[in-house]
Coordinates of C-alpha atoms in Angstrom, one line a residue:
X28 CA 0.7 45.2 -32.3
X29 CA 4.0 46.0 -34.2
X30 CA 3.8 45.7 -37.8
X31 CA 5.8 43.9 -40.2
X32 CA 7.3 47.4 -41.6
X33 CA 8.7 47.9 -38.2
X34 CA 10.9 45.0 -37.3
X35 CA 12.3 44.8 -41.4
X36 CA 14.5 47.4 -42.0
X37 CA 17.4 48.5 -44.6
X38 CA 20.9 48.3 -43.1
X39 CA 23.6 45.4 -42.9
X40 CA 23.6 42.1 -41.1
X41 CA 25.5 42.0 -38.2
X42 CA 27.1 38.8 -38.6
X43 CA 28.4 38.7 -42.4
X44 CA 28.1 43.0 -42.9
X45 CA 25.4 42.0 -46.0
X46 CA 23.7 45.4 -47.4
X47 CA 19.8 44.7 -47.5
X48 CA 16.4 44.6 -46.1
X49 CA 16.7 42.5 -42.4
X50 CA 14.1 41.5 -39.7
X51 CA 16.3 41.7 -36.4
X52 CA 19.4 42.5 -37.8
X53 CA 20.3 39.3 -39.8
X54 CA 20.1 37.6 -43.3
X55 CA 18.1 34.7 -43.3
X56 CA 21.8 32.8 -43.6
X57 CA 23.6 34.0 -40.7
X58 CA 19.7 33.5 -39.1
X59 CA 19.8 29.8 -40.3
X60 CA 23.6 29.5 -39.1
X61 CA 23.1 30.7 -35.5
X62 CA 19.5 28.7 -35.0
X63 CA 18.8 31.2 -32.6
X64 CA 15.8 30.0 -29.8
X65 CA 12.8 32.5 -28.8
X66 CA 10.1 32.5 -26.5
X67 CA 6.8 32.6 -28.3
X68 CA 5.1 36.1 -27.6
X69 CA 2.3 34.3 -27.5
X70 CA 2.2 31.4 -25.8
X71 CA 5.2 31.4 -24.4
X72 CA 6.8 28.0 -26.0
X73 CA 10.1 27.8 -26.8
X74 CA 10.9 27.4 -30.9
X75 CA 13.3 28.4 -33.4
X76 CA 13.4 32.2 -34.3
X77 CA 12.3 32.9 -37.9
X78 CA 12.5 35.9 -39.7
X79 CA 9.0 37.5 -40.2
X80 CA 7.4 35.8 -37.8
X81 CA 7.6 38.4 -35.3
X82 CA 8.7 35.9 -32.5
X83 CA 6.3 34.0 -32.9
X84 CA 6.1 30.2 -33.1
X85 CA 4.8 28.0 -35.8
X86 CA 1.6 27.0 -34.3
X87 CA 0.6 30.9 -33.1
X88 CA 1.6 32.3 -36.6
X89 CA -0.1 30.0 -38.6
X90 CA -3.4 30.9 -36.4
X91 CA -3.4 34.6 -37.3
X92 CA -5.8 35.1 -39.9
X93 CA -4.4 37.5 -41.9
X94 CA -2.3 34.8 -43.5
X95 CA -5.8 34.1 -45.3
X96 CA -6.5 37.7 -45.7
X97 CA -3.3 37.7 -47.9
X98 CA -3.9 34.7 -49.7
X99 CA -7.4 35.7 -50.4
X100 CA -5.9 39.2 -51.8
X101 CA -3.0 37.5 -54.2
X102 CA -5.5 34.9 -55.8
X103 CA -6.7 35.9 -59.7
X104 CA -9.8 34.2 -58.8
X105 CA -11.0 36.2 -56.3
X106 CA -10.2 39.4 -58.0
X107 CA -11.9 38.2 -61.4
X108 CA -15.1 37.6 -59.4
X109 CA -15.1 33.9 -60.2
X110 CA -15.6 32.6 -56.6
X111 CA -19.3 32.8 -55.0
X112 CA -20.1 34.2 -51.8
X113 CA -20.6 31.8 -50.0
X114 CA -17.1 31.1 -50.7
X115 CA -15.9 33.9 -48.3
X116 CA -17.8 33.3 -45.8
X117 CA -17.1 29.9 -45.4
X118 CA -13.5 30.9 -45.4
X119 CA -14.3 33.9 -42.2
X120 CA -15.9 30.9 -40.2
X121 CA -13.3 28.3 -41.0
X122 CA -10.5 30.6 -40.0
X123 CA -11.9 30.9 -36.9
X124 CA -11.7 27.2 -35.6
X125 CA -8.7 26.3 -37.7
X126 CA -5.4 26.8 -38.4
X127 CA -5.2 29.4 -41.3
X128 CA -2.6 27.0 -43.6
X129 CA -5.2 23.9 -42.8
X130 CA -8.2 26.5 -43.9
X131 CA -6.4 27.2 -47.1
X132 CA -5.9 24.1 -48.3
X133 CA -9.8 23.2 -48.4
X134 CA -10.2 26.5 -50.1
X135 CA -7.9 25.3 -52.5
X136 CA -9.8 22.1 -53.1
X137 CA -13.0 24.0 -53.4
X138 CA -11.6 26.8 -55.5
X139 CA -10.5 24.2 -57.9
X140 CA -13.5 22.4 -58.3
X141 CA -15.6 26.0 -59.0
X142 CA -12.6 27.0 -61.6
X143 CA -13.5 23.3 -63.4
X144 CA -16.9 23.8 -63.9
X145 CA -18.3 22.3 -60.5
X146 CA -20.3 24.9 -58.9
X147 CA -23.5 23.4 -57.1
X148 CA -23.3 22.4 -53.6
X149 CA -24.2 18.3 -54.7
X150 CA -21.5 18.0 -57.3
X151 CA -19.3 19.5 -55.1
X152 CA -19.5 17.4 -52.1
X153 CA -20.0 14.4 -54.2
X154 CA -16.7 15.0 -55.6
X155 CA -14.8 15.8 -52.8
X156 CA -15.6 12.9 -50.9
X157 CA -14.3 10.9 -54.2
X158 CA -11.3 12.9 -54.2
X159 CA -8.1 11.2 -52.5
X160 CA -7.7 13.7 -49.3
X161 CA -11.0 15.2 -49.7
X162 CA -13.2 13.5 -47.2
X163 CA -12.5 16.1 -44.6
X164 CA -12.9 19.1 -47.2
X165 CA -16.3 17.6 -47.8
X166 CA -17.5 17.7 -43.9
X167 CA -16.8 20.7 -43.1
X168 CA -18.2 22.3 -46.4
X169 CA -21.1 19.8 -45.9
X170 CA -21.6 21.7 -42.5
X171 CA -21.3 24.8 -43.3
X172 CA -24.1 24.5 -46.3
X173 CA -26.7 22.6 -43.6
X174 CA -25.8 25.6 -41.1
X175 CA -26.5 27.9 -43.9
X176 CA -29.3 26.6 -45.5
X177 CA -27.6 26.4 -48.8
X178 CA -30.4 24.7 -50.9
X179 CA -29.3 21.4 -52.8
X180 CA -30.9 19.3 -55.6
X181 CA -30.6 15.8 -54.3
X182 CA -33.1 12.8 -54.4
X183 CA -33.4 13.4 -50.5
X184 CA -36.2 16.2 -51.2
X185 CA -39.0 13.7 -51.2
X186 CA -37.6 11.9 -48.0
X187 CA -37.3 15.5 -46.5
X188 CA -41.5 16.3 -47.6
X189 CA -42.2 12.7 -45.9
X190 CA -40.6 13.5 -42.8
X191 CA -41.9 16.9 -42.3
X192 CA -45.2 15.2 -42.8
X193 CA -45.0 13.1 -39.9
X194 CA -43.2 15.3 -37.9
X195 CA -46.5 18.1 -38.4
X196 CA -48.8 15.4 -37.1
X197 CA -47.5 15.7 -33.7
X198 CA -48.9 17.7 -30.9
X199 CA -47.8 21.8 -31.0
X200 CA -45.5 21.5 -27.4
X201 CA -44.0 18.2 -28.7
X202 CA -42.9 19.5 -32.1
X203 CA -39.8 21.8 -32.2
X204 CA -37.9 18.8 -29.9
X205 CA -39.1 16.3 -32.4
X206 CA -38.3 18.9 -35.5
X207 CA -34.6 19.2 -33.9
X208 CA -34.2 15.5 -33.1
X209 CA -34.4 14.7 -36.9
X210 CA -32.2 17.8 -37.9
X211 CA -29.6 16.0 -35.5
X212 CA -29.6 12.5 -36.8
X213 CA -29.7 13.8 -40.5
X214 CA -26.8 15.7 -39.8
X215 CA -25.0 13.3 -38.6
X216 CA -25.9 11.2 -41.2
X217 CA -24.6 13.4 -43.7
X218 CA -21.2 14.2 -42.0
X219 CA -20.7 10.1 -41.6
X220 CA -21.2 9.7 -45.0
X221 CA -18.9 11.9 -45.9
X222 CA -16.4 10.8 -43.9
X223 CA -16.9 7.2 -45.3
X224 CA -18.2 5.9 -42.6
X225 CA -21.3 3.4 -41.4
X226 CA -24.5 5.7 -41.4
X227 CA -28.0 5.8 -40.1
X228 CA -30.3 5.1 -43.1
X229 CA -32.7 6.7 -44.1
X230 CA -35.4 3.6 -42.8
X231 CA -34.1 3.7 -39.7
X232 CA -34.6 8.0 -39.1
X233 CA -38.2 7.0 -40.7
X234 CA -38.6 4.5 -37.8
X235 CA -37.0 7.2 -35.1
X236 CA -40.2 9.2 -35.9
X237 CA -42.8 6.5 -35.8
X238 CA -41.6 5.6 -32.9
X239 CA -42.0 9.3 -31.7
X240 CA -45.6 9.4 -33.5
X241 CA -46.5 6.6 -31.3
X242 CA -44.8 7.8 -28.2
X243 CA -46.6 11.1 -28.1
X244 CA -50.6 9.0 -28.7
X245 CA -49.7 7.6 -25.9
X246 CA -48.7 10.6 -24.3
X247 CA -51.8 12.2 -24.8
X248 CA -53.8 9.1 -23.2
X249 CA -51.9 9.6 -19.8
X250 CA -52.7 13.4 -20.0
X251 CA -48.8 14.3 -20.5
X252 CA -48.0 16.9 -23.2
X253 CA -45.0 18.2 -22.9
X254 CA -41.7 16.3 -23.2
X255 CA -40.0 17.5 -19.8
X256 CA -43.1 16.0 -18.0
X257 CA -42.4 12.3 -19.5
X258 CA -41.6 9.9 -16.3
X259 CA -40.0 6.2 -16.6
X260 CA -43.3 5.0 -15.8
X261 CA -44.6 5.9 -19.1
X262 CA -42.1 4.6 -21.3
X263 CA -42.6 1.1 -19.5
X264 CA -46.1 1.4 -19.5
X265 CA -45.2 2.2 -23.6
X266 CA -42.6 -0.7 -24.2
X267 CA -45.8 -3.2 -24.4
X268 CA -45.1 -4.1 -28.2
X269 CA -41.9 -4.0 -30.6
X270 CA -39.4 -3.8 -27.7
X271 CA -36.5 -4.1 -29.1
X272 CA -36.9 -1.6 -31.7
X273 CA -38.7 1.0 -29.5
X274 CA -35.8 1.5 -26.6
X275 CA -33.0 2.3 -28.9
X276 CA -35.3 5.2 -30.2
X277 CA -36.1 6.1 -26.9
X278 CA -32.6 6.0 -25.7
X279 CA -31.4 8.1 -28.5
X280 CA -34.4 10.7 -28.3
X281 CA -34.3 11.3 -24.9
X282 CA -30.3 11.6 -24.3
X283 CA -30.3 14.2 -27.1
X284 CA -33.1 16.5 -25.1
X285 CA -31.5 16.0 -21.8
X286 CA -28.0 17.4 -23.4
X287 CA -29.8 20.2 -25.1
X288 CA -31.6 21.0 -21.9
X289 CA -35.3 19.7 -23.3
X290 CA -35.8 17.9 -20.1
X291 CA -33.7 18.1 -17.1
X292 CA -33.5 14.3 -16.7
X293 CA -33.0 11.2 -19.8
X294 CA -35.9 8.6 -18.4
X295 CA -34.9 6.3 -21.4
X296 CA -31.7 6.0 -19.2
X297 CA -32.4 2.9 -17.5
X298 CA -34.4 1.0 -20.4
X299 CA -32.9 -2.1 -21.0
X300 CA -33.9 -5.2 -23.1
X301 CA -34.3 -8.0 -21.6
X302 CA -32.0 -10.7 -23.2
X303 CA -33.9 -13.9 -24.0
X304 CA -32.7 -16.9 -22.2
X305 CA -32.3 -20.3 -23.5
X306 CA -32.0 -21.8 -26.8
X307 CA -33.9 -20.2 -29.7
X308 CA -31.9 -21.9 -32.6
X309 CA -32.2 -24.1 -35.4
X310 CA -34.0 -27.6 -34.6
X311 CA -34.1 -30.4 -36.6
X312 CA -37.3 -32.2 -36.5
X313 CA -38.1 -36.4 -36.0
X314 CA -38.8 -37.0 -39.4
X315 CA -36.4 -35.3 -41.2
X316 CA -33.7 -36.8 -38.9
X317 CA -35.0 -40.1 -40.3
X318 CA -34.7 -39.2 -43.6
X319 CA -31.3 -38.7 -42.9
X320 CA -30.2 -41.6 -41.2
X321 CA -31.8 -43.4 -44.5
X322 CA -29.7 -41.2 -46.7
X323 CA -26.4 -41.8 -44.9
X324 CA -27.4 -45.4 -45.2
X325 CA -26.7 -46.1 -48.4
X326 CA -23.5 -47.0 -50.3
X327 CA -23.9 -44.5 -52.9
X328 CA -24.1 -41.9 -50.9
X329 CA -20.4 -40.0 -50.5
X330 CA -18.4 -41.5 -47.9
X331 CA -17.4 -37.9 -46.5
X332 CA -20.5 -36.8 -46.2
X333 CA -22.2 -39.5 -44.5
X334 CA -19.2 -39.4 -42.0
X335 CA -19.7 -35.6 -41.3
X336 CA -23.4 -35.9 -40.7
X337 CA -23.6 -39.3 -38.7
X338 CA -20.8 -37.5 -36.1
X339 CA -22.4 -34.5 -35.8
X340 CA -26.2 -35.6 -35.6
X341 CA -25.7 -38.6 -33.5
X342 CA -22.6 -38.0 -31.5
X343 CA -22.5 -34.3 -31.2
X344 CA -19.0 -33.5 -32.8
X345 CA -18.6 -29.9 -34.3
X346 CA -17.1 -28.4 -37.6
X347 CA -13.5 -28.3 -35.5
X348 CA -14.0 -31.9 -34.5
X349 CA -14.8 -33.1 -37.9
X350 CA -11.8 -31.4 -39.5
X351 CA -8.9 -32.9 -37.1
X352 CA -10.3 -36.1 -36.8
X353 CA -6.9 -38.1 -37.9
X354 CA -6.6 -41.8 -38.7
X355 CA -4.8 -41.9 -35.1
X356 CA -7.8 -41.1 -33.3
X357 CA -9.6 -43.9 -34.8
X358 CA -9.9 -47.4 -33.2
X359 CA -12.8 -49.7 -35.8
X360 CA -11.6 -53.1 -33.8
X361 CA -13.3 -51.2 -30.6
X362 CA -15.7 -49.0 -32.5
X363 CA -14.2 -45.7 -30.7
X364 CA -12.7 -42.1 -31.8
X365 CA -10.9 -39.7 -30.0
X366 CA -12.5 -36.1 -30.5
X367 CA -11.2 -32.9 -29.0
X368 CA -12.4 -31.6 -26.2
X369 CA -13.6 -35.1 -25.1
X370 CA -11.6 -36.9 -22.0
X371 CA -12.4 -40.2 -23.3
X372 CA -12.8 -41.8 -26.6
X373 CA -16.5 -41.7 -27.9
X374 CA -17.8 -45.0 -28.8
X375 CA -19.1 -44.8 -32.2
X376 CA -22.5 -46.8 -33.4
X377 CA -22.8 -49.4 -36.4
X378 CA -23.8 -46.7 -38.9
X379 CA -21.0 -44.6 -37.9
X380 CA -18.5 -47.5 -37.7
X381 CA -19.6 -48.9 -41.7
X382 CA -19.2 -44.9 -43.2
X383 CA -15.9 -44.8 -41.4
X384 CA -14.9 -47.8 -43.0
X385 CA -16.2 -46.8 -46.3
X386 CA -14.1 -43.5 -45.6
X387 CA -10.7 -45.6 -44.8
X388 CA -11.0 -47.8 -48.0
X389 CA -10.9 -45.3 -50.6
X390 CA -8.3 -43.8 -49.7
X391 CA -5.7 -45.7 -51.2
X392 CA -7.4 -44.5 -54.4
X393 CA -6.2 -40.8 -53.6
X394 CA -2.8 -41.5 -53.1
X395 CA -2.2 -39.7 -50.4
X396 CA 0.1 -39.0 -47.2
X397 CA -2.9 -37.0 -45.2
X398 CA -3.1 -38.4 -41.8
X399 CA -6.3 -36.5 -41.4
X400 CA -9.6 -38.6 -42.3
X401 CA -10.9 -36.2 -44.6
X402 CA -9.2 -35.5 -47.5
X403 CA -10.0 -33.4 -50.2
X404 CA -8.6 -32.7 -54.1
X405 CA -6.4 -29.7 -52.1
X406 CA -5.8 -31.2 -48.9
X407 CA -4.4 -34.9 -50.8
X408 CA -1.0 -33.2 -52.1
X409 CA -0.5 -32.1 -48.2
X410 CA -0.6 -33.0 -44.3
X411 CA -2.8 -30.0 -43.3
X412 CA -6.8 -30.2 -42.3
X413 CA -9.4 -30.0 -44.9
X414 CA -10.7 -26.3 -44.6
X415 CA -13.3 -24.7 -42.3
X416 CA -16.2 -24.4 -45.2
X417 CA -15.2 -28.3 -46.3
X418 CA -17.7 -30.2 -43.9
X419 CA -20.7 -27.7 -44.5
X420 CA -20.4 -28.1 -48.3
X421 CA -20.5 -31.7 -47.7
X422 CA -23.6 -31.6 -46.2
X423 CA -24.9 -28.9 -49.2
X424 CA -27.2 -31.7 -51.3
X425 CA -29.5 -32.3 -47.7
X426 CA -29.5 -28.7 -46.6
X427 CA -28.6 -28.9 -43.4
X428 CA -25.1 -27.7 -41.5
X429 CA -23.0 -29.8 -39.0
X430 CA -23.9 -27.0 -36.2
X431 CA -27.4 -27.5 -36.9
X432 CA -26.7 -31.1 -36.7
X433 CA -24.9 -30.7 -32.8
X434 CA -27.4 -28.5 -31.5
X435 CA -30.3 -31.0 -32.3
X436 CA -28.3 -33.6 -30.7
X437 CA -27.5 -31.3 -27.5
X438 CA -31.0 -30.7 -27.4
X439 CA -31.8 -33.4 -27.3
X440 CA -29.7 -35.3 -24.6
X441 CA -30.1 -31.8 -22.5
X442 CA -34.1 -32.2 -22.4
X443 CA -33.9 -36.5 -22.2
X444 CA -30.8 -37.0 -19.7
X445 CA -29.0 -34.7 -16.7
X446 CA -28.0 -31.5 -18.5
X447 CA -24.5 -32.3 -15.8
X448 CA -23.5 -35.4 -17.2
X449 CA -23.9 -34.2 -21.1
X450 CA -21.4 -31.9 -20.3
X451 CA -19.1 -33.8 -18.9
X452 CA -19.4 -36.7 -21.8
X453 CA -19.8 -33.7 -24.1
X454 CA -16.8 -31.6 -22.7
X455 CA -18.9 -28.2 -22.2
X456 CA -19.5 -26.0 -19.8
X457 CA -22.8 -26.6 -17.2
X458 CA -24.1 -23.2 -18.2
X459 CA -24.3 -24.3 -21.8
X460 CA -25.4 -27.7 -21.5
X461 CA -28.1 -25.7 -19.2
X462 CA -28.8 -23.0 -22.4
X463 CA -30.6 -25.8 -24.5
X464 CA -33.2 -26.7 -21.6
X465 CA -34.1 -23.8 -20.5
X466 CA -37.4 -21.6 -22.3
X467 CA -37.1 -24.4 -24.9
X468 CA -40.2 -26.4 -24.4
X469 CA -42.0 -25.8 -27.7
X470 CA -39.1 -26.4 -29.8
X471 CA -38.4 -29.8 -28.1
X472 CA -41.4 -30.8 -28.7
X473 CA -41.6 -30.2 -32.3
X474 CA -38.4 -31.7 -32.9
X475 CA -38.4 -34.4 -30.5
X476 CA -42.2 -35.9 -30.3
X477 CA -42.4 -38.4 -27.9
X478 CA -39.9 -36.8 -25.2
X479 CA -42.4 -36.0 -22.7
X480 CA -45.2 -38.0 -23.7
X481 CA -44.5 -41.2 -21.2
X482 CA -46.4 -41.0 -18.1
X483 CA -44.6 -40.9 -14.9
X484 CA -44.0 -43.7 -13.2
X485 CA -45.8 -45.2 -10.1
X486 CA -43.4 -46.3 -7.2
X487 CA -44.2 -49.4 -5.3
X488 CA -45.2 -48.6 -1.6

């Protein structure tokens, strides 16, 4: 390869006649004036010629490492002895899978923090990642110390001793897949913290290798000892308790040995966890709806709050329905309300009807302009809804929430009348007026006693 010495030589330019030393002939002005184009010698790509470059292009000169070689030569640290060794042999990997400018500038950031006083491999990284720019210095030091078994001080040496304490109670063919299973999600753990973002924690690893423990007892009942031998068969026969916590172990174990060629095939990659169907939600029970409906009875009682809860527990409205309910969609001389998503106006009941008219009559008291039935201190001085979180602190003092409210109601009128023709009055879908009937016996039961207690009855022949 021809040398710098080679291509700068002593003579004058060509262009202007300037007497000095020249790559290619020219000053740097006249090489700046003619923005002369080359042909990488490299790659071939077409960029602007530079002197000292040696026709090179950006990209391909800043790759060639003995721009770090120089660096590493002019620096006062380096030749004061200030700089540990690890130091330089972090910078002969780095150079090799990065650009040499990019490796310099984490050696930079590292150099400066060993110059201040900052020398273990803890503080280090813990400053770094604090450092504006520094998150990426920090992974790739963070890397190179795991790779290197750089020891470190941190509170994680107790964690370590735990796991290697379960991980040695597992059977002798089972353990250096399990042993490099925990290396990988600890690694990664430590580069995504680094990098700021949402981690493993340290529980969940801790579960990873119970769930590992218990995998390989019940291994050793089906006469299988060796992780390539594992068949889909024996992970179902093992997903008997704690399903949903054991697959996504599985799934992750066994796609990290079939990629580092543990097993040939992933059995895990099939398991999936049956989704529960139905309604498992929040119920409100028979007595404690009566309690209610004696609450929202009574004249001292806050006029808002009785009309949130009566619409939500007895005629299903939501939080959105609640809010936009305006003094348009209310008809008292025919005891009806207009609620979205509703084709036809709801007729309302006495209780319903009385805390409505409570509602209307203070009012004038507020002086106000709101067309929207609910007004609050905020919402009085404008012509906008009351917020989102309004109707749920209304109901605060029973401890209850309008959506617990609707979904008792839709309970119940899915499990007493055709689930069809609540979602037509309702104005939902079928399949959702079908969620609240279906693997929801128990609950309806509790909450509704009485629903399914009356006998059939006999037809006359």
């Amino acid at each position: 390869m021809t040398g710098l010495s080679d291509i700068r030589r002593a003579g004058l330019c060509t262009d202007c006649g300037t007497n000095g030393i020249f790559a290619a002939q020219r000053c740097r002005r006249c090489y700046t004036a003619a923005d002369v184009t080359i042909s990488c010698s490299r790659c071939g790509a077409q960029s602007r010629a530079t002197p000292g470059r040696l026709r090179l292009c950006g990209d391909c000169h800043d790759l060639q490492p003995q721009l770090l070689s120089r660096w590493l030569d002019n620096r006062s640290s380096v030749r004061n002895g200030q700089l540990p060794t690890w130091f330089f042999t972090a910078a002969t990997e780095w150079v090799t899978i990065s650009h040499s400018k990019q490796v310099i500038r984490h050696l930079l950031r590292v150099e400066r923090l060993i110059l201040a006083g900052v020398c273990t491999p803890d503080e280090l990284l813990a400053t770094l990642s604090r450092e504006p720019g520094g998150r990426s210095t920090a992974a790739i030091l963070g890397d190179f110390f795991t790779r290197h078994g750089v020891p470190t001080d941190g509170p994680d040496a107790a964690v370590d001793a735990w796991r290697q304490g379960r991980l040695d109670r597992l059977p002798a063919r089972l353990q250096p897949a399990g042993q490099q299973f925990v290396n990988y999600l600890v690694s990664q753990q430590r580069r995504t913290l680094l990098y700021g973002g949402a981690s493993l924690s340290d529980k969940t690893i801790a579960y990873r290798i119970n769930v590992l423990l218990q995998l390989a007892d019940h291994l050793d009942t089906r006469g299988v000892d060796d992780w390539a031998a594992v068949t889909a068969e024996d992970l179902e026969t093992f997903l008997t308790v704690n399903t949903a916590q054991r697959i996504p172990a599985l799934r992750d174990f066994f796609a990290f040995t079939r990629r580092r060629k543990i097993t040939l095939i992933n059995p895990a990659a099939h398991l999936r966890r049956s989704q529960r169907k139905g309604y498992a939600g929040l119920l409100i029970n028979h007595t404690r709806q009566r309690q209610l409906l004696h609450r929202w009875q009574r004249d001292d009682t806050d006029p808002r709050e009785r009309v949130v809860g009566l619409l939500c527990l007895i005629h299903a409205a939501s939080n959105e329905d609640v809010r936009m309910l305006s003094l348009d969609d209310i008809d008292l001389d025919r005891a009806t309300v207009r609620l979205r998503n509703r084709r036809h106006p709801v007729p309302l009941d006495p209780l319903t009807v009385e805390a409505i008219r409570v509602c209307l009559q203070q009012r004038p008291t507020t002086a106000t302009d709101n067309r929207f039935l609910l007004v609050t201190h905020h919402t009085r001085q404008h012509n906008r809804p009351c917020s989102i979180g309004f109707p749920v602190r209304a109901l605060t003092k029973v401890g209850v929430t309008p959506q617990a409210l609707r979904q008792t109601r839709l309970s119940d009128l899915a499990q007493r009348a055709d689930p069809r023709m609540m979602a037509e009055a309702i104005g939902i879908t079928k399949e959702a007026a079908a969620h609240y009937i279906i693997g929801n016996v128990h609950r309806a039961e509790d909450a509704f006693p009485g629903a399914g207690d009356q006998p059939p009855k006999e037809h006359d022949e």
